[in-house]
Backbone as a printed PyTorch tensor [residue, N CA C, xyz], in Angstrom:
tensor([[[  5.4570, -14.8020,  17.6830],
         [  4.7260, -13.7720,  18.3890],
         [  4.1320, -14.3900,  19.6480]],

        [[  4.3490, -13.7640,  20.7810],
         [  3.8130, -14.3380,  22.0190],
         [  2.3090, -14.1030,  22.1540]],

        [[  1.6520, -14.9980,  22.8650],
         [  0.2460, -14.7940,  23.1930],
         [  0.1870, -13.8580,  24.3930]],

        [[ -0.6130, -12.8100,  24.3010],
         [ -0.7480, -11.8440,  25.3930],
         [ -2.2230, -11.7890,  25.7780]],

        [[ -2.5040, -12.0120,  27.0400],
         [ -3.8760, -12.0080,  27.5370],
         [ -4.2440, -10.6080,  27.9960]],

        [[ -5.2110, -10.0130,  27.3490],
         [ -5.6230,  -8.6620,  27.6950],
         [ -6.6080,  -8.1370,  26.6740]],

        [[ -6.6320,  -6.8200,  26.4970],
         [ -7.5640,  -6.1940,  25.5520],
         [ -6.9080,  -4.9650,  24.9420]],

        [[ -7.3320,  -4.6440,  23.7260],
         [ -6.8130,  -3.4250,  23.1110],
         [ -7.5530,  -2.2110,  23.6750]],

        [[ -6.9160,  -1.0770,  23.5680],
         [ -7.4700,   0.1540,  24.1400],
         [ -8.8000,   0.5320,  23.4920]],

        [[ -8.9810,   0.2440,  22.2100],
         [-10.2510,   0.5650,  21.5410],
         [-11.4080,  -0.1870,  22.1930]],

        [[-11.2040,  -1.4570,  22.5140],
         [-12.2410,  -2.2540,  23.1750],
         [-12.5400,  -1.7050,  24.5630]],

        [[-11.4960,  -1.3560,  25.2840],
         [-11.6740,  -0.8150,  26.6320],
         [-12.4220,   0.5130,  26.5810]],

        [[-12.0780,   1.3630,  25.6270],
         [-12.7540,   2.6590,  25.5160],
         [-14.2040,   2.5290,  25.0580]],

        [[-14.5200,   1.4740,  24.3250],
         [-15.9180,   1.2690,  23.9310],
         [-16.7630,   0.8150,  25.1200]],

        [[-16.1380,   0.1300,  26.0770],
         [-16.8260,  -0.3170,  27.2970],
         [-16.8710,   0.7780,  28.3410]],

        [[-15.7270,   1.3920,  28.5830],
         [-15.5660,   2.4000,  29.6410],
         [-15.2600,   3.7410,  28.9880]],

        [[-16.2820,   4.5030,  28.6810],
         [-16.0610,   5.7590,  27.9690],
         [-15.4050,   6.8290,  28.8340]],

        [[-15.4750,   6.6840,  30.1520],
         [-14.8430,   7.6420,  31.0680],
         [-13.8260,   6.9170,  31.9320]],

        [[-12.5770,   6.9100,  31.5100],
         [-11.5240,   6.2840,  32.3100],
         [-11.1410,   7.2100,  33.4590]],

        [[-10.8760,   6.6420,  34.6240],
         [-10.3530,   7.4770,  35.7120],
         [ -9.0330,   8.1240,  35.2720]],

        [[ -8.8030,   9.3290,  35.7150],
         [ -7.6180,  10.0790,  35.2930],
         [ -6.3380,   9.3030,  35.5820]],

        [[ -6.2380,   8.6800,  36.7500],
         [ -5.0080,   7.9540,  37.0870],
         [ -4.7690,   6.7950,  36.1150]],

        [[ -5.8350,   6.0980,  35.7240],
         [ -5.6790,   4.9940,  34.7720],
         [ -5.2930,   5.5290,  33.3920]],

        [[ -5.9430,   6.6050,  32.9570],
         [ -5.6200,   7.2040,  31.6590],
         [ -4.1650,   7.6630,  31.6210]],

        [[ -3.6830,   8.2340,  32.7210],
         [ -2.2880,   8.6790,  32.7770],
         [ -1.3190,   7.5020,  32.7450]],

        [[ -1.6590,   6.4020,  33.4310],
         [ -0.8020,   5.2040,  33.3780],
         [ -0.7240,   4.6740,  31.9470]],

        [[ -1.8630,   4.6650,  31.2600],
         [ -1.8790,   4.1990,  29.8700],
         [ -1.0490,   5.1320,  28.9900]],

        [[ -1.2290,   6.4410,  29.1530],
         [ -0.4710,   7.4170,  28.3630],
         [  1.0270,   7.2750,  28.6060]],

        [[  1.4270,   7.0840,  29.8690],
         [  2.8540,   6.8870,  30.1780],
         [  3.3880,   5.6420,  29.4970]],

        [[  2.5910,   4.5650,  29.4970],
         [  3.0070,   3.3290,  28.8370],
         [  3.1730,   3.5100,  27.3370]],

        [[  2.2500,   4.2570,  26.7200],
         [  2.3430,   4.5290,  25.2800],
         [  3.6100,   5.3250,  24.9800]],

        [[  3.8300,   6.3810,  25.7530],
         [  5.0090,   7.2270,  25.5360],
         [  6.2860,   6.4160,  25.7560]],

        [[  6.3060,   5.5850,  26.7730],
         [  7.4790,   4.7570,  27.0440],
         [  7.7690,   3.8200,  25.8690]],

        [[  6.7240,   3.2250,  25.3200],
         [  6.9010,   2.3460,  24.1630],
         [  7.3940,   3.0970,  22.9360]],

        [[  6.8460,   4.2980,  22.7190],
         [  7.2920,   5.1030,  21.5770],
         [  8.7340,   5.5570,  21.7390]],

        [[  9.1180,   5.9230,  22.9570],
         [ 10.5110,   6.3180,  23.2080],
         [ 11.4430,   5.1590,  22.8940]],

        [[ 11.0980,   3.9590,  23.3660],
         [ 11.9400,   2.7870,  23.1010],
         [ 12.0290,   2.5000,  21.6000]],

        [[ 10.9080,   2.5980,  20.9020],
         [ 10.9220,   2.3620,  19.4530],
         [ 11.7680,   3.4080,  18.7440]],

        [[ 11.5870,   4.6710,  19.1100],
         [ 12.3320,   5.7450,  18.4530],
         [ 13.8220,   5.6470,  18.7450]],

        [[ 14.1840,   5.2340,  19.9550],
         [ 15.5970,   5.0510,  20.2710],
         [ 16.2070,   3.9340,  19.4340]],

        [[ 15.3780,   2.9720,  19.0300],
         [ 15.8330,   1.8870,  18.1620],
         [ 15.7510,   2.2730,  16.6870]],

        [[ 15.3110,   3.5020,  16.4080],
         [ 15.2350,   3.9730,  15.0390],
         [ 13.9710,   3.5580,  14.3060]],

        [[ 12.9150,   3.2200,  15.0400],
         [ 11.6720,   2.7590,  14.4340],
         [ 10.5700,   3.7820,  14.6840]],

        [[  9.8370,   4.1280,  13.6250],
         [  8.6700,   5.0040,  13.7290],
         [  7.4430,   4.1380,  13.4550]],

        [[  6.5010,   4.1000,  14.3800],
         [  5.3450,   3.1870,  14.2910],
         [  4.4540,   3.4850,  13.0840]],

        [[  4.0130,   4.6770,  12.8910],
         [  3.2150,   5.1880,  11.7790],
         [  1.7670,   4.6970,  11.7220]],

        [[  1.3030,   3.9630,  12.7210],
         [ -0.1150,   3.5710,  12.7390],
         [ -0.5990,   3.4730,  14.1830]],

        [[ -0.2480,   4.4750,  14.9810],
         [ -0.6250,   4.4660,  16.3830],
         [ -2.0930,   4.8680,  16.5260]],

        [[ -2.8770,   4.0080,  17.1350],
         [ -4.3090,   4.2260,  17.3740],
         [ -4.7220,   3.3020,  18.5050]],

        [[ -5.8840,   3.5050,  19.1030],
         [ -6.3060,   2.6620,  20.2290],
         [ -6.3110,   1.1630,  19.9120]],

        [[ -6.5920,   0.7900,  18.6590],
         [ -6.5730,  -0.6290,  18.2840],
         [ -5.1800,  -1.2380,  18.4090]],

        [[ -4.1380,  -0.4160,  18.3360],
         [ -2.7680,  -0.9070,  18.3720],
         [ -2.0700,  -0.6670,  19.7150]],

        [[ -2.8660,  -0.3580,  20.7170],
         [ -2.3640,  -0.2510,  22.0960],
         [ -3.0250,  -1.3740,  22.8730]],

        [[ -2.2290,  -2.2840,  23.4040],
         [ -2.7500,  -3.4720,  24.0690],
         [ -2.4420,  -3.3940,  25.5530]],

        [[ -3.4530,  -3.6280,  26.3840],
         [ -3.2850,  -3.5820,  27.8370],
         [ -3.4220,  -4.9860,  28.3980]],

        [[ -2.4700,  -5.3770,  29.2130],
         [ -2.5350,  -6.7010,  29.8360],
         [ -2.0050,  -6.6010,  31.2690]],

        [[ -2.3470,  -7.5860,  32.0610],
         [ -1.9360,  -7.6000,  33.4680],
         [ -0.6050,  -8.3300,  33.6140]],

        [[  0.2630,  -7.7510,  34.4220],
         [  1.5160,  -8.4310,  34.7870],
         [  1.2200,  -9.4290,  35.9000]],

        [[  2.1770, -10.2760,  36.2020],
         [  2.0040, -11.2670,  37.2700],
         [  1.7020, -10.6160,  38.6160]],

        [[  2.2480,  -9.4100,  38.8420],
         [  2.0100,  -8.7290,  40.1240],
         [  0.6990,  -7.9410,  40.1390]],

        [[ -0.0770,  -8.0160,  39.0560],
         [ -1.3600,  -7.3340,  38.9910],
         [ -1.3060,  -5.9400,  38.3760]],

        [[ -0.1090,  -5.4040,  38.1790],
         [ -0.0030,  -4.0890,  37.5550],
         [ -0.2790,  -4.1990,  36.0470]],

        [[ -0.5340,  -3.0670,  35.4290],
         [ -0.8840,  -3.0480,  34.0110],
         [  0.3580,  -2.8620,  33.1430]],

        [[  0.4110,  -3.6140,  32.0630],
         [  1.4710,  -3.4780,  31.0720],
         [  0.8410,  -2.9640,  29.7860]],

        [[  1.4270,  -1.9100,  29.2180],
         [  0.9540,  -1.3450,  27.9570],
         [  1.9200,  -1.8020,  26.8660]],

        [[  1.3730,  -2.4190,  25.8250],
         [  2.1940,  -2.8730,  24.7020],
         [  1.7150,  -2.1890,  23.4310]],

        [[  2.6540,  -1.7120,  22.6410],
         [  2.3330,  -1.1940,  21.3160],
         [  2.4720,  -2.3550,  20.3480]],

        [[  1.4520,  -2.5440,  19.5150],
         [  1.4650,  -3.6730,  18.5850],
         [  1.2560,  -3.1770,  17.1530]],

        [[  1.3930,  -4.0800,  16.2210],
         [  1.1830,  -3.8510,  14.7900],
         [  2.1540,  -2.8170,  14.2390]],

        [[  3.3910,  -3.2080,  14.1570],
         [  4.4260,  -2.3790,  13.5510],
         [  4.5670,  -2.6950,  12.0610]],

        [[  3.4770,  -3.1690,  11.4480],
         [  3.5080,  -3.6360,  10.0610],
         [  3.9080,  -2.5890,   9.0350]],

        [[  3.6260,  -1.3230,   9.2780],
         [  4.0330,  -0.2840,   8.3270],
         [  5.0270,   0.6780,   8.9680]],

        [[  5.7300,   0.1850,   9.9850],
         [  6.7030,   1.0500,  10.6520],
         [  7.8190,   1.4220,   9.6840]],

        [[  8.5410,   2.4420,  10.0500],
         [  9.6150,   2.9520,   9.2050],
         [ 10.9050,   2.9210,   9.9970]],

        [[ 11.9550,   2.3900,   9.3780],
         [ 13.2830,   2.4340,   9.9630],
         [ 13.9710,   3.6830,   9.4520]],

        [[ 14.6140,   4.4030,  10.3290],
         [ 15.2280,   5.6740,   9.9550],
         [ 16.1630,   5.5740,   8.7550]],

        [[ 16.9340,   4.4990,   8.6550],
         [ 17.9500,   4.4160,   7.6030],
         [ 17.6100,   3.3880,   6.5350]],

        [[ 16.3480,   3.0340,   6.4280],
         [ 15.9470,   2.0150,   5.4650],
         [ 15.6670,   2.6380,   4.1020]],

        [[ 16.3350,   2.1690,   3.0820],
         [ 16.0550,   2.6720,   1.7360],
         [ 14.7060,   2.1560,   1.2560]],

        [[ 14.2850,   0.9960,   1.7520],
         [ 12.9850,   0.4600,   1.3650],
         [ 11.8730,   1.3950,   1.8220]],

        [[ 11.9430,   1.8580,   3.0700],
         [ 10.8740,   2.7270,   3.5660],
         [ 10.8620,   4.0600,   2.8240]],

        [[ 12.0200,   4.5230,   2.3550],
         [ 12.0430,   5.7630,   1.5950],
         [ 11.2780,   5.5930,   0.2870]],

        [[ 11.3370,   4.4020,  -0.3100],
         [ 10.5910,   4.1650,  -1.5370],
         [  9.1020,   4.0230,  -1.2550]],

        [[  8.7290,   3.5190,  -0.0780],
         [  7.3220,   3.3240,   0.2450],
         [  6.6270,   4.6240,   0.6390]],

        [[  7.3730,   5.5510,   1.1890],
         [  6.7670,   6.7900,   1.6800],
         [  7.1170,   7.9270,   0.7380]],

        [[  6.1310,   8.4140,   0.0480],
         [  6.3150,   9.5450,  -0.8520],
         [  5.3640,  10.6470,  -0.4300]],

        [[  5.6460,  11.8520,  -0.8250],
         [  4.7710,  12.9800,  -0.5270],
         [  3.3700,  12.6660,  -1.0450]],

        [[  2.3660,  12.8570,  -0.1740],
         [  0.9860,  12.6050,  -0.5590],
         [  0.5340,  11.1650,  -0.3680]],

        [[  1.4100,  10.2860,   0.0960],
         [  1.0580,   8.8900,   0.3250],
         [  0.4640,   8.7490,   1.7130]],

        [[ -0.6500,   8.0370,   1.8210],
         [ -1.2580,   7.7860,   3.1210],
         [ -1.0880,   6.3130,   3.4450]],

        [[ -0.5070,   6.0320,   4.6030],
         [ -0.3540,   4.6720,   5.1070],
         [ -1.0130,   4.5940,   6.4620]],

        [[ -1.4430,   3.4020,   6.8570],
         [ -2.0200,   3.2430,   8.1780],
         [ -3.4540,   3.7140,   8.2240]],

        [[ -3.8480,   4.2100,   9.3750],
         [ -5.2210,   4.6550,   9.5960],
         [ -5.2730,   6.1690,   9.5140]],

        [[ -5.7170,   6.6790,   8.3910],
         [ -5.7010,   8.1200,   8.1580],
         [ -6.5060,   8.8830,   9.2040]],

        [[ -7.5480,   8.2720,   9.7490],
         [ -8.3690,   8.9260,  10.7600],
         [ -7.5340,   9.3750,  11.9520]],

        [[ -6.5150,   8.5940,  12.3190],
         [ -5.6750,   8.9300,  13.4640],
         [ -4.4660,   9.7270,  13.0220]]])
């Protein structure tokens, strides 16, 4: 696992409760882009929350949004995940 210098979205939101709209939209686009890439690879995150969205600076100073903690993710064709997920089962952070 690479070391990434930055902060998770939960920490940023606890400091800056009012993000500028342009910054919030950049973060949202990054989240959606990461989810699209995961879904195209057949992976469903299943624990998306501000703690699992990591923001870091690129070398050019722009912001990079990374989705982290795929520990309970589900692969579309995995028989293992079918056994782990049953009706009424809660995984991840139920609050989100």
